[in-house]
């Protein structure tokens, strides 16, 4: 079932007298429960595409349909609600608050949802925020939930950032180079966790990376070059 549809999406910027496209004329459908890897070199447009999917940036042209809603037409306050109800983000460098425990970092997601508009089109009363301990248990760190980030390894910190991202039960999980700061073995553990979130829980997971070897773990591989989609192929993913 299609969750996301991009129709002729472009994002342009102007610097002085010069304009350029970060993404240009993108057509794309993403299905519920898919694990999608977006591959491309630095400057190809993959991060801009991720930011548009997450409602952190808006296209200058085209339509972005999420479950039938045209997000491309949203104002700032509507984008805030869209993110609060539908999107979880996992960053390369964790972005945990150092003065809060793992539990407290994850618990912040309840506040994000609570401060969204009560009249939001997404507020249908169907999706409950997870208890922080439930989200942390899903990533296998129940015994570490009361530790501060400085007391956790890099892999553990990334697991907590994933717990934080899934705590509000988002339908879309966006990952920006989530293993870039990790060693190979720890990175593989994170990739396995993301695979499980897609396959076992039905979340749509979109990961951007420049690492071509990650193509082997995805249901689909989208290659981006010079602001356009160069190829979009279904894959036969390996189990990490």
Coordinates of N, CA and C in Angstrom, one line a residue:
X1 N 0.8 -1.2 0.0 CA 0.0 0.0 0.0 C 0.9 1.2 0.0
X2 N 0.6 2.2 -0.9 CA 1.4 3.4 -1.0 C 1.2 4.3 0.2
X3 N 2.2 4.8 0.8 CA 2.2 5.7 1.9 C 2.5 7.1 1.4
X4 N 3.5 7.2 0.5 CA 4.1 8.4 0.1 C 4.1 8.5 -1.4
X5 N 3.7 9.6 -2.0 CA 3.8 9.9 -3.4 C 4.4 11.2 -3.7
X6 N 5.5 11.3 -4.4 CA 6.1 12.5 -4.8 C 5.8 12.7 -6.3
X7 N 5.3 13.9 -6.6 CA 4.9 14.2 -8.0 C 5.7 15.4 -8.5
X8 N 6.6 15.2 -9.4 CA 7.4 16.3 -10.0 C 7.9 17.3 -8.9
X9 N 8.5 16.7 -7.9 CA 9.1 17.5 -6.8 C 10.4 18.1 -7.1
X10 N 10.5 19.4 -6.9 CA 11.8 20.1 -7.0 C 12.0 21.0 -5.8
X11 N 13.3 21.2 -5.5 CA 13.7 22.2 -4.5 C 14.8 23.0 -5.0
X12 N 14.6 24.3 -5.2 CA 15.6 25.2 -5.8 C 16.0 26.2 -4.8
X13 N 17.3 26.7 -4.9 CA 17.8 27.7 -4.1 C 18.4 28.8 -4.9
X14 N 18.5 30.0 -4.4 CA 19.1 31.2 -5.1 C 20.2 31.7 -4.3
X15 N 21.4 31.8 -4.9 CA 22.5 32.4 -4.3 C 23.0 33.6 -5.2
X16 N 22.7 34.8 -4.7 CA 23.1 36.0 -5.5 C 22.2 36.0 -6.8
X17 N 22.8 36.0 -7.9 CA 22.1 35.9 -9.2 C 21.9 34.5 -9.8
X18 N 22.4 33.6 -9.0 CA 22.4 32.2 -9.5 C 21.4 31.3 -8.8
X19 N 20.6 30.5 -9.5 CA 19.7 29.6 -9.0 C 20.2 28.2 -9.3
X20 N 19.9 27.2 -8.4 CA 20.2 25.8 -8.7 C 19.2 24.9 -8.0
X21 N 19.1 23.7 -8.5 CA 18.2 22.7 -7.9 C 19.0 21.8 -7.0
X22 N 18.5 21.6 -5.8 CA 19.1 20.5 -4.9 C 18.4 19.2 -5.3
X23 N 17.1 19.2 -5.6 CA 16.4 18.0 -6.2 C 15.6 18.6 -7.3
X24 N 15.4 17.8 -8.4 CA 14.7 18.3 -9.5 C 13.9 17.3 -10.2
X25 N 12.6 17.6 -10.3 CA 11.6 16.8 -11.1 C 11.6 15.3 -10.6
X26 N 11.4 15.1 -9.3 CA 11.4 13.8 -8.7 C 10.0 13.2 -8.6
X27 N 9.8 12.0 -9.2 CA 8.6 11.2 -9.1 C 9.0 10.0 -8.3
X28 N 8.2 9.7 -7.2 CA 8.6 8.6 -6.3 C 7.4 8.1 -5.5
X29 N 7.2 6.8 -5.4 CA 6.2 6.2 -4.5 C 6.9 5.4 -3.5
X30 N 6.6 5.5 -2.2 CA 7.1 4.6 -1.2 C 5.9 3.9 -0.5
X31 N 6.1 2.6 -0.3 CA 5.0 1.8 0.3 C 5.2 1.6 1.8
X32 N 4.0 1.4 2.4 CA 4.0 1.1 3.8 C 4.9 -0.1 4.1
X33 N 5.7 0.0 5.1 CA 6.5 -1.2 5.6 C 7.8 -1.4 4.7
X34 N 8.1 -0.6 3.8 CA 9.3 -0.8 2.9 C 10.5 -0.3 3.6
X35 N 11.7 -0.9 3.4 CA 13.0 -0.5 3.8 C 13.7 0.0 2.5
X36 N 13.8 1.3 2.4 CA 14.4 2.0 1.2 C 15.7 2.6 1.6
X37 N 16.7 2.3 0.7 CA 18.0 3.0 0.8 C 18.2 4.0 -0.3
X38 N 18.5 5.2 0.0 CA 18.8 6.2 -1.0 C 20.3 6.5 -1.1
X39 N 20.9 6.1 -2.2 CA 22.3 6.2 -2.4 C 22.7 7.3 -3.2
X40 N 23.8 7.9 -2.9 CA 24.4 9.0 -3.8 C 25.6 9.7 -3.2
X41 N 26.4 10.3 -4.0 CA 27.6 11.0 -3.5 C 27.2 12.3 -2.8
X42 N 28.1 12.9 -2.1 CA 27.9 14.2 -1.4 C 27.4 15.2 -2.5
X43 N 26.3 15.9 -2.2 CA 25.8 16.9 -3.1 C 24.9 16.4 -4.1
X44 N 24.5 15.1 -4.1 CA 23.7 14.6 -5.1 C 22.2 15.0 -4.9
X45 N 21.8 15.3 -3.7 CA 20.4 15.7 -3.4 C 19.7 14.8 -2.4
X46 N 20.4 13.8 -1.9 CA 19.7 12.8 -1.1 C 19.3 13.3 0.3
X47 N 20.1 14.2 0.9 CA 19.7 14.8 2.2 C 18.6 15.8 2.0
X48 N 18.6 16.5 0.9 CA 17.4 17.4 0.6 C 16.1 16.6 0.5
X49 N 16.2 15.5 -0.2 CA 15.1 14.6 -0.4 C 14.6 14.1 0.9
X50 N 15.5 13.7 1.8 CA 15.2 13.2 3.1 C 14.5 14.3 3.9
X51 N 15.0 15.6 3.8 CA 14.4 16.7 4.6 C 13.0 17.0 4.1
X52 N 12.7 16.8 2.8 CA 11.4 17.1 2.3 C 10.5 16.0 2.8
X53 N 10.9 14.7 2.8 CA 10.1 13.6 3.3 C 9.7 13.8 4.8
X54 N 10.7 14.4 5.5 CA 10.5 14.6 6.9 C 9.8 15.9 7.3
X55 N 9.4 16.7 6.3 CA 8.7 18.0 6.6 C 9.6 19.0 7.2
X56 N 11.0 18.8 7.1 CA 11.9 19.7 7.6 C 12.3 20.8 6.5
X57 N 11.9 20.5 5.3 CA 12.1 21.4 4.2 C 10.8 21.3 3.3
X58 N 10.5 22.3 2.5 CA 9.4 22.2 1.6 C 9.8 22.3 0.1
X59 N 9.2 21.6 -0.8 CA 9.6 21.7 -2.2 C 9.1 23.1 -2.7
X60 N 9.8 23.6 -3.7 CA 9.4 24.8 -4.4 C 8.5 24.5 -5.6
X61 N 8.5 23.2 -6.0 CA 7.6 22.8 -7.1 C 7.1 21.4 -6.8
X62 N 5.9 21.1 -7.2 CA 5.4 19.7 -7.2 C 4.5 19.4 -6.0
X63 N 4.1 18.2 -5.9 CA 3.2 17.7 -4.8 C 3.8 16.6 -4.0
X64 N 3.6 16.6 -2.7 CA 4.1 15.5 -1.8 C 2.9 15.0 -1.0
X65 N 2.4 13.8 -1.4 CA 1.2 13.2 -0.8 C 1.7 12.2 0.3
X66 N 1.2 12.4 1.5 CA 1.5 11.5 2.6 C 0.1 11.0 3.1
X67 N -0.2 9.7 2.8 CA -1.5 9.1 3.1 C -2.6 10.0 2.6
X68 N -2.4 10.6 1.4 CA -3.4 11.4 0.7 C -3.4 12.9 1.0
X69 N -2.6 13.3 2.0 CA -2.5 14.7 2.4 C -1.4 15.3 1.6
X70 N -1.6 16.5 1.0 CA -0.6 17.2 0.2 C 0.3 18.0 1.2
X71 N 1.4 17.4 1.6 CA 2.3 18.1 2.6 C 3.0 19.3 1.9
X72 N 3.1 19.3 0.6 CA 3.8 20.4 -0.1 C 3.1 21.7 0.1
X73 N 1.8 21.7 0.4 CA 1.0 22.9 0.6 C 1.0 23.4 2.0
X74 N 1.6 22.6 2.9 CA 1.5 22.9 4.4 C 2.3 24.2 4.8
X75 N 1.7 24.9 5.8 CA 2.4 26.0 6.4 C 3.2 25.4 7.5
X76 N 4.0 26.3 8.1 CA 5.0 25.9 9.2 C 4.3 25.1 10.3
X77 N 3.2 25.7 10.8 CA 2.6 25.0 12.0 C 2.0 23.7 11.6
X78 N 1.5 23.5 10.3 CA 1.0 22.2 9.9 C 2.2 21.2 9.7
X79 N 3.3 21.7 9.2 CA 4.5 20.8 9.1 C 4.9 20.3 10.5
X80 N 4.8 21.2 11.5 CA 5.2 20.8 12.8 C 4.3 19.6 13.3
X81 N 3.0 19.7 13.0 CA 2.1 18.6 13.4 C 2.4 17.4 12.6
X82 N 2.7 17.5 11.3 CA 3.0 16.4 10.4 C 4.2 15.6 11.0
X83 N 5.3 16.4 11.4 CA 6.4 15.7 12.0 C 6.1 15.1 13.3
X84 N 5.3 15.8 14.1 CA 5.0 15.3 15.5 C 4.3 13.9 15.4
X85 N 3.4 13.8 14.5 CA 2.6 12.6 14.4 C 3.1 11.5 13.5
X86 N 3.9 11.8 12.6 CA 4.2 10.8 11.5 C 5.7 10.4 11.3
X87 N 6.6 11.3 11.8 CA 8.0 11.2 11.4 C 8.9 11.0 12.6
X88 N 9.8 10.0 12.5 CA 10.9 9.8 13.5 C 12.2 9.9 12.7
X89 N 13.2 10.6 13.3 CA 14.5 10.8 12.6 C 15.6 10.3 13.4
X90 N 16.5 9.6 12.8 CA 17.7 9.0 13.4 C 18.9 9.7 12.7
X91 N 19.7 10.4 13.5 CA 20.9 11.1 12.9 C 22.2 10.4 13.0
X92 N 23.2 10.8 12.3 CA 24.5 10.1 12.3 C 25.1 10.3 13.7
X93 N 25.0 11.5 14.3 CA 25.7 11.7 15.6 C 24.8 11.8 16.8
X94 N 23.7 11.0 16.7 CA 22.8 10.7 17.9 C 22.0 11.9 18.4
X95 N 22.6 13.1 18.6 CA 21.9 14.2 19.1 C 21.2 14.0 20.4
X96 N 21.7 13.2 21.3 CA 21.2 13.1 22.6 C 21.6 14.2 23.5
X97 N 20.7 14.6 24.4 CA 21.0 15.7 25.4 C 21.8 15.1 26.5
X98 N 23.1 15.6 26.6 CA 24.0 14.9 27.6 C 23.6 15.0 29.0
X99 N 22.8 16.0 29.4 CA 22.5 16.1 30.8 C 21.2 15.3 31.2
X100 N 20.7 14.6 30.2 CA 19.5 13.7 30.5 C 19.9 12.3 30.3
X101 N 19.3 11.4 31.1 CA 19.5 10.0 31.0 C 18.9 9.5 29.7
X102 N 19.2 8.2 29.3 CA 18.6 7.6 28.2 C 17.1 7.6 28.3
X103 N 16.6 7.3 29.4 CA 15.1 7.3 29.6 C 14.5 8.7 29.4
X104 N 15.2 9.7 29.9 CA 14.7 11.1 29.8 C 14.8 11.6 28.4
X105 N 15.8 11.2 27.7 CA 15.9 11.6 26.2 C 14.8 11.0 25.4
X106 N 14.4 9.8 25.7 CA 13.3 9.1 25.0 C 12.0 9.7 25.4
X107 N 11.8 10.0 26.7 CA 10.6 10.6 27.2 C 10.2 11.9 26.6
X108 N 11.2 12.6 26.0 CA 10.9 13.9 25.4 C 9.9 13.8 24.3
X109 N 9.8 12.7 23.6 CA 8.9 12.5 22.5 C 7.5 12.6 22.9
X110 N 7.2 12.3 24.1 CA 5.8 12.5 24.6 C 5.4 14.0 24.6
X111 N 6.4 14.8 25.0 CA 6.2 16.3 25.0 C 6.0 16.8 23.6
X112 N 6.8 16.3 22.6 CA 6.6 16.7 21.2 C 5.2 16.5 20.7
X113 N 4.7 15.3 21.0 CA 3.3 15.0 20.6 C 2.3 15.8 21.3
X114 N 2.5 16.0 22.6 CA 1.6 16.7 23.5 C 1.4 18.2 23.0
X115 N 2.5 18.8 22.5 CA 2.5 20.2 22.1 C 2.0 20.4 20.7
X116 N 1.7 19.3 20.0 CA 1.1 19.5 18.6 C -0.3 19.9 18.7
X117 N -0.8 20.4 17.6 CA -2.2 21.0 17.6 C -3.2 19.9 17.9
X118 N -4.2 20.2 18.8 CA -5.3 19.3 19.1 C -6.2 19.1 17.9
X119 N -6.2 20.1 17.0 CA -7.1 20.1 15.8 C -6.3 19.5 14.6
X120 N -5.2 19.0 14.8 CA -4.4 18.5 13.7 C -5.2 17.4 12.9
X121 N -5.0 17.4 11.6 CA -5.7 16.3 10.8 C -5.1 15.0 11.2
X122 N -3.9 14.9 11.8 CA -3.3 13.7 12.1 C -3.7 13.2 13.5
X123 N -4.4 14.0 14.3 CA -4.8 13.6 15.6 C -6.1 12.9 15.6
X124 N -6.0 11.6 15.3 CA -7.2 10.8 15.1 C -7.4 9.9 16.3
X125 N -6.6 10.1 17.4 CA -6.8 9.3 18.6 C -6.5 7.8 18.5
X126 N -5.8 7.4 17.4 CA -5.6 6.0 17.1 C -4.2 5.5 17.6
X127 N -3.2 6.4 17.6 CA -1.8 6.1 17.8 C -1.3 6.6 19.2
X128 N -1.0 5.7 20.1 CA -0.5 6.2 21.4 C 1.0 6.2 21.4
X129 N 1.6 7.2 22.1 CA 3.0 7.3 22.3 C 3.4 6.1 23.2
X130 N 4.5 5.5 22.9 CA 5.0 4.4 23.7 C 5.5 4.9 25.0
X131 N 5.5 4.1 26.0 CA 6.2 4.4 27.3 C 7.7 4.3 27.0
X132 N 8.5 5.3 27.5 CA 9.9 5.3 27.2 C 10.6 3.9 27.5
X133 N 10.2 3.3 28.5 CA 10.9 2.0 28.8 C 10.5 0.9 27.8
X134 N 9.3 1.0 27.2 CA 9.0 0.1 26.1 C 9.8 0.3 24.9
X135 N 10.0 1.6 24.5 CA 10.8 1.9 23.3 C 12.3 1.5 23.5
X136 N 12.8 1.7 24.8 CA 14.2 1.3 25.1 C 14.3 -0.2 25.1
X137 N 13.3 -0.9 25.6 CA 13.4 -2.3 25.5 C 13.4 -2.9 24.1
X138 N 12.7 -2.2 23.2 CA 12.7 -2.6 21.8 C 14.1 -2.6 21.2
X139 N 14.9 -1.7 21.6 CA 16.3 -1.6 21.1 C 17.3 -2.3 21.9
X140 N 16.8 -3.1 22.9 CA 17.7 -4.0 23.7 C 18.5 -3.4 24.8
X141 N 18.1 -2.2 25.3 CA 18.9 -1.5 26.3 C 18.1 -1.3 27.6
X142 N 17.3 -2.2 28.0 CA 16.5 -2.0 29.2 C 17.3 -1.8 30.4
X143 N 18.5 -2.5 30.5 CA 19.3 -2.3 31.7 C 20.2 -1.1 31.7
X144 N 20.1 -0.3 30.6 CA 20.9 0.9 30.5 C 20.1 2.2 30.5
X145 N 18.8 2.1 30.7 CA 18.0 3.3 30.5 C 18.2 4.4 31.4
X146 N 18.8 4.2 32.6 CA 19.1 5.3 33.5 C 20.5 5.7 33.5
X147 N 21.2 5.4 32.4 CA 22.6 5.9 32.2 C 22.5 7.2 31.4
X148 N 23.5 8.0 31.6 CA 23.7 9.2 30.8 C 24.4 8.9 29.5
X149 N 24.3 9.7 28.4 CA 24.9 9.4 27.1 C 26.4 9.1 27.3
X150 N 27.1 9.9 28.2 CA 28.6 9.7 28.3 C 28.9 8.3 28.9
X151 N 27.9 7.7 29.5 CA 28.2 6.3 30.0 C 27.8 5.2 29.1
X152 N 27.4 5.6 27.9 CA 27.0 4.6 26.8 C 28.0 4.6 25.7
X153 N 28.2 3.4 25.1 CA 29.0 3.3 23.9 C 28.4 4.0 22.7
X154 N 29.1 4.2 21.6 CA 28.5 4.8 20.4 C 27.3 4.0 19.9
X155 N 27.4 2.7 19.9 CA 26.3 1.9 19.4 C 25.1 2.0 20.3
X156 N 25.4 2.1 21.6 CA 24.3 2.2 22.6 C 23.6 3.5 22.4
X157 N 24.4 4.6 22.2 CA 23.8 5.9 22.0 C 22.9 5.9 20.8
X158 N 23.4 5.3 19.7 CA 22.6 5.2 18.5 C 21.3 4.4 18.7
X159 N 21.3 3.4 19.5 CA 20.1 2.6 19.8 C 19.1 3.5 20.6
X160 N 19.6 4.3 21.5 CA 18.8 5.2 22.3 C 18.2 6.2 21.3
X161 N 18.9 6.7 20.4 CA 18.4 7.7 19.4 C 17.3 7.0 18.6
X162 N 17.4 5.7 18.3 CA 16.4 5.0 17.5 C 15.1 4.9 18.4
X163 N 15.4 4.5 19.7 CA 14.3 4.4 20.6 C 13.5 5.7 20.7
X164 N 14.2 6.8 20.8 CA 13.6 8.2 20.8 C 12.8 8.4 19.6
X165 N 13.3 8.0 18.4 CA 12.6 8.2 17.2 C 11.3 7.4 17.0
X166 N 11.3 6.2 17.6 CA 10.1 5.3 17.4 C 9.2 5.4 18.6
X167 N 9.5 6.2 19.6 CA 8.7 6.3 20.8 C 7.3 6.9 20.5
X168 N 7.2 7.7 19.5 CA 5.9 8.3 19.2 C 5.2 7.5 18.1
X169 N 5.7 6.3 17.9 CA 5.0 5.4 16.9 C 4.9 6.0 15.5
X170 N 6.0 6.5 14.9 CA 5.9 7.2 13.6 C 5.6 6.1 12.5
X171 N 5.0 6.5 11.5 CA 4.8 5.7 10.3 C 6.0 5.7 9.4
X172 N 6.8 6.8 9.5 CA 7.9 7.0 8.7 C 9.2 7.2 9.5
X173 N 10.2 6.4 9.3 CA 11.4 6.5 10.1 C 12.5 6.9 9.1
X174 N 13.1 8.0 9.3 CA 14.1 8.6 8.4 C 15.5 8.5 9.1
X175 N 16.5 7.9 8.4 CA 17.8 7.7 8.9 C 18.9 8.4 8.1
X176 N 19.6 9.3 8.6 CA 20.6 10.0 7.9 C 22.0 9.5 8.3
X177 N 22.6 8.6 7.4 CA 23.9 8.0 7.7 C 24.0 7.4 9.1
X178 N 23.0 6.6 9.5 CA 22.9 6.2 11.0 C 24.1 5.4 11.5
X179 N 24.9 4.8 10.6 CA 26.1 4.0 11.0 C 27.4 4.7 10.7
X180 N 27.3 5.9 10.3 CA 28.5 6.6 9.8 C 29.6 6.8 10.9
X181 N 29.1 6.9 12.2 CA 30.1 7.2 13.3 C 30.4 5.9 14.1
X182 N 30.0 4.7 13.5 CA 30.2 3.5 14.2 C 31.1 2.5 13.5
X183 N 31.7 1.6 14.3 CA 32.5 0.5 13.7 C 31.7 -0.4 12.9
X184 N 32.2 -1.3 12.1 CA 31.5 -2.2 11.2 C 30.5 -3.1 12.0
X185 N 31.0 -3.8 13.1 CA 30.1 -4.7 13.8 C 29.0 -4.0 14.5
X186 N 29.2 -2.9 15.1 CA 28.2 -2.1 15.7 C 27.2 -1.5 14.7
X187 N 27.8 -1.1 13.6 CA 26.9 -0.6 12.5 C 26.0 -1.7 12.0
X188 N 26.5 -2.9 11.9 CA 25.6 -4.0 11.4 C 24.5 -4.3 12.4
X189 N 24.8 -4.1 13.7 CA 23.7 -4.3 14.7 C 22.6 -3.3 14.5
X190 N 23.0 -2.0 14.2 CA 22.0 -1.0 14.0 C 21.2 -1.3 12.7
X191 N 21.8 -1.7 11.7 CA 21.1 -2.1 10.4 C 20.2 -3.2 10.6
X192 N 20.5 -4.2 11.4 CA 19.6 -5.3 11.8 C 18.4 -4.8 12.5
X193 N 18.6 -3.8 13.4 CA 17.5 -3.2 14.2 C 16.6 -2.5 13.2
X194 N 17.1 -1.8 12.3 CA 16.3 -1.0 11.3 C 15.5 -2.0 10.4
X195 N 16.1 -3.1 10.0 CA 15.5 -4.1 9.2 C 14.3 -4.7 10.0
X196 N 14.5 -5.0 11.2 CA 13.4 -5.5 12.1 C 12.3 -4.6 12.2
X197 N 12.6 -3.3 12.4 CA 11.5 -2.3 12.5 C 10.6 -2.2 11.3
X198 N 11.2 -2.4 10.1 CA 10.5 -2.5 8.9 C 9.7 -3.8 8.7
X199 N 10.4 -4.9 8.8 CA 9.8 -6.2 8.5 C 8.9 -6.7 9.6
X200 N 9.2 -6.5 10.8 CA 8.4 -7.0 11.9 C 7.3 -6.1 12.4
X201 N 7.6 -4.7 12.3 CA 6.6 -3.8 12.8 C 5.9 -2.9 11.7
X202 N 6.3 -3.1 10.5 CA 5.7 -2.5 9.4 C 5.9 -1.0 9.2
X203 N 7.0 -0.5 9.8 CA 7.4 0.9 9.6 C 8.0 1.1 8.2
X204 N 7.8 2.2 7.6 CA 8.5 2.6 6.4 C 9.8 3.2 6.8
X205 N 10.9 2.6 6.5 CA 12.2 3.1 6.8 C 13.0 3.6 5.6
X206 N 13.4 4.8 5.6 CA 14.2 5.4 4.5 C 15.5 5.8 5.1
X207 N 16.6 5.3 4.5 CA 17.9 5.6 5.0 C 18.7 6.2 3.8
X208 N 19.4 7.3 4.0 CA 20.3 7.9 3.0 C 21.7 7.6 3.4
X209 N 22.5 7.3 2.4 CA 23.9 6.9 2.7 C 24.7 7.1 1.4
X210 N 26.0 7.2 1.5 CA 26.9 7.2 0.3 C 27.5 5.8 0.2
X211 N 27.2 4.9 1.2 CA 27.9 3.6 1.2 C 27.1 2.6 0.4
X212 N 27.7 2.2 -0.7 CA 27.1 1.3 -1.7 C 26.8 -0.1 -1.2
X213 N 27.5 -0.5 -0.2 CA 27.3 -1.8 0.4 C 26.0 -2.0 1.1
X214 N 25.4 -0.9 1.5 CA 24.1 -0.9 2.2 C 23.0 -1.3 1.2
X215 N 23.2 -1.2 -0.1 CA 22.2 -1.6 -1.0 C 21.7 -3.0 -0.8
X216 N 22.6 -3.9 -0.2 CA 22.2 -5.3 0.0 C 21.2 -5.5 1.1
X217 N 20.9 -4.6 1.9 CA 20.0 -4.8 3.0 C 18.6 -4.2 2.7
X218 N 18.4 -3.6 1.6 CA 17.1 -2.8 1.4 C 16.1 -3.6 0.5
X219 N 14.9 -3.2 0.7 CA 13.8 -3.7 -0.3 C 13.9 -3.0 -1.6
X220 N 14.3 -1.7 -1.5 CA 14.5 -0.9 -2.7 C 15.7 -0.1 -2.6
X221 N 16.4 0.2 -3.7 CA 17.6 1.0 -3.8 C 17.3 2.1 -4.8
X222 N 17.3 3.4 -4.3 CA 17.1 4.5 -5.1 C 18.5 5.3 -5.2
X223 N 19.0 5.4 -6.4 CA 20.3 6.1 -6.6 C 20.0 7.5 -7.1
X224 N 20.6 8.5 -6.4 CA 20.4 9.9 -6.8 C 21.7 10.5 -7.3
X225 N 21.6 11.2 -8.3 CA 22.8 11.9 -8.9 C 22.4 13.2 -9.6
X226 N 23.1 14.2 -9.3 CA 22.9 15.6 -9.9 C 21.4 16.0 -9.7
X227 N 20.9 15.8 -8.5 CA 19.6 16.3 -8.1 C 18.4 15.5 -8.7
X228 N 18.7 14.4 -9.4 CA 17.6 13.6 -10.0 C 17.8 12.1 -9.5
X229 N 16.7 11.4 -9.7 CA 16.8 10.0 -9.5 C 17.4 9.3 -10.7
X230 N 18.5 8.7 -10.5 CA 19.2 8.0 -11.6 C 18.6 6.6 -11.8
X231 N 18.2 5.9 -10.7 CA 17.6 4.6 -10.9 C 16.8 4.3 -9.6
X232 N 15.9 3.4 -9.8 CA 15.0 3.0 -8.7 C 14.7 1.5 -8.9
X233 N 15.3 0.7 -8.1 CA 15.3 -0.8 -8.3 C 14.8 -1.5 -7.0
X234 N 14.0 -2.5 -7.2 CA 13.6 -3.4 -6.2 C 14.8 -4.4 -5.9
X235 N 15.0 -4.7 -4.7 CA 16.2 -5.6 -4.3 C 15.7 -6.8 -3.6
X236 N 16.6 -7.8 -3.5 CA 16.4 -9.0 -2.7 C 17.3 -8.9 -1.5
X237 N 16.8 -8.3 -0.4 CA 17.7 -7.9 0.7 C 18.2 -9.1 1.4
X238 N 19.5 -9.0 1.8 CA 20.1 -10.0 2.7 C 19.7 -9.7 4.2
X239 N 19.5 -10.7 5.0 CA 19.3 -10.5 6.4 C 20.6 -10.2 7.1
X240 N 20.6 -9.0 7.7 CA 21.9 -8.6 8.4 C 22.2 -9.5 9.6

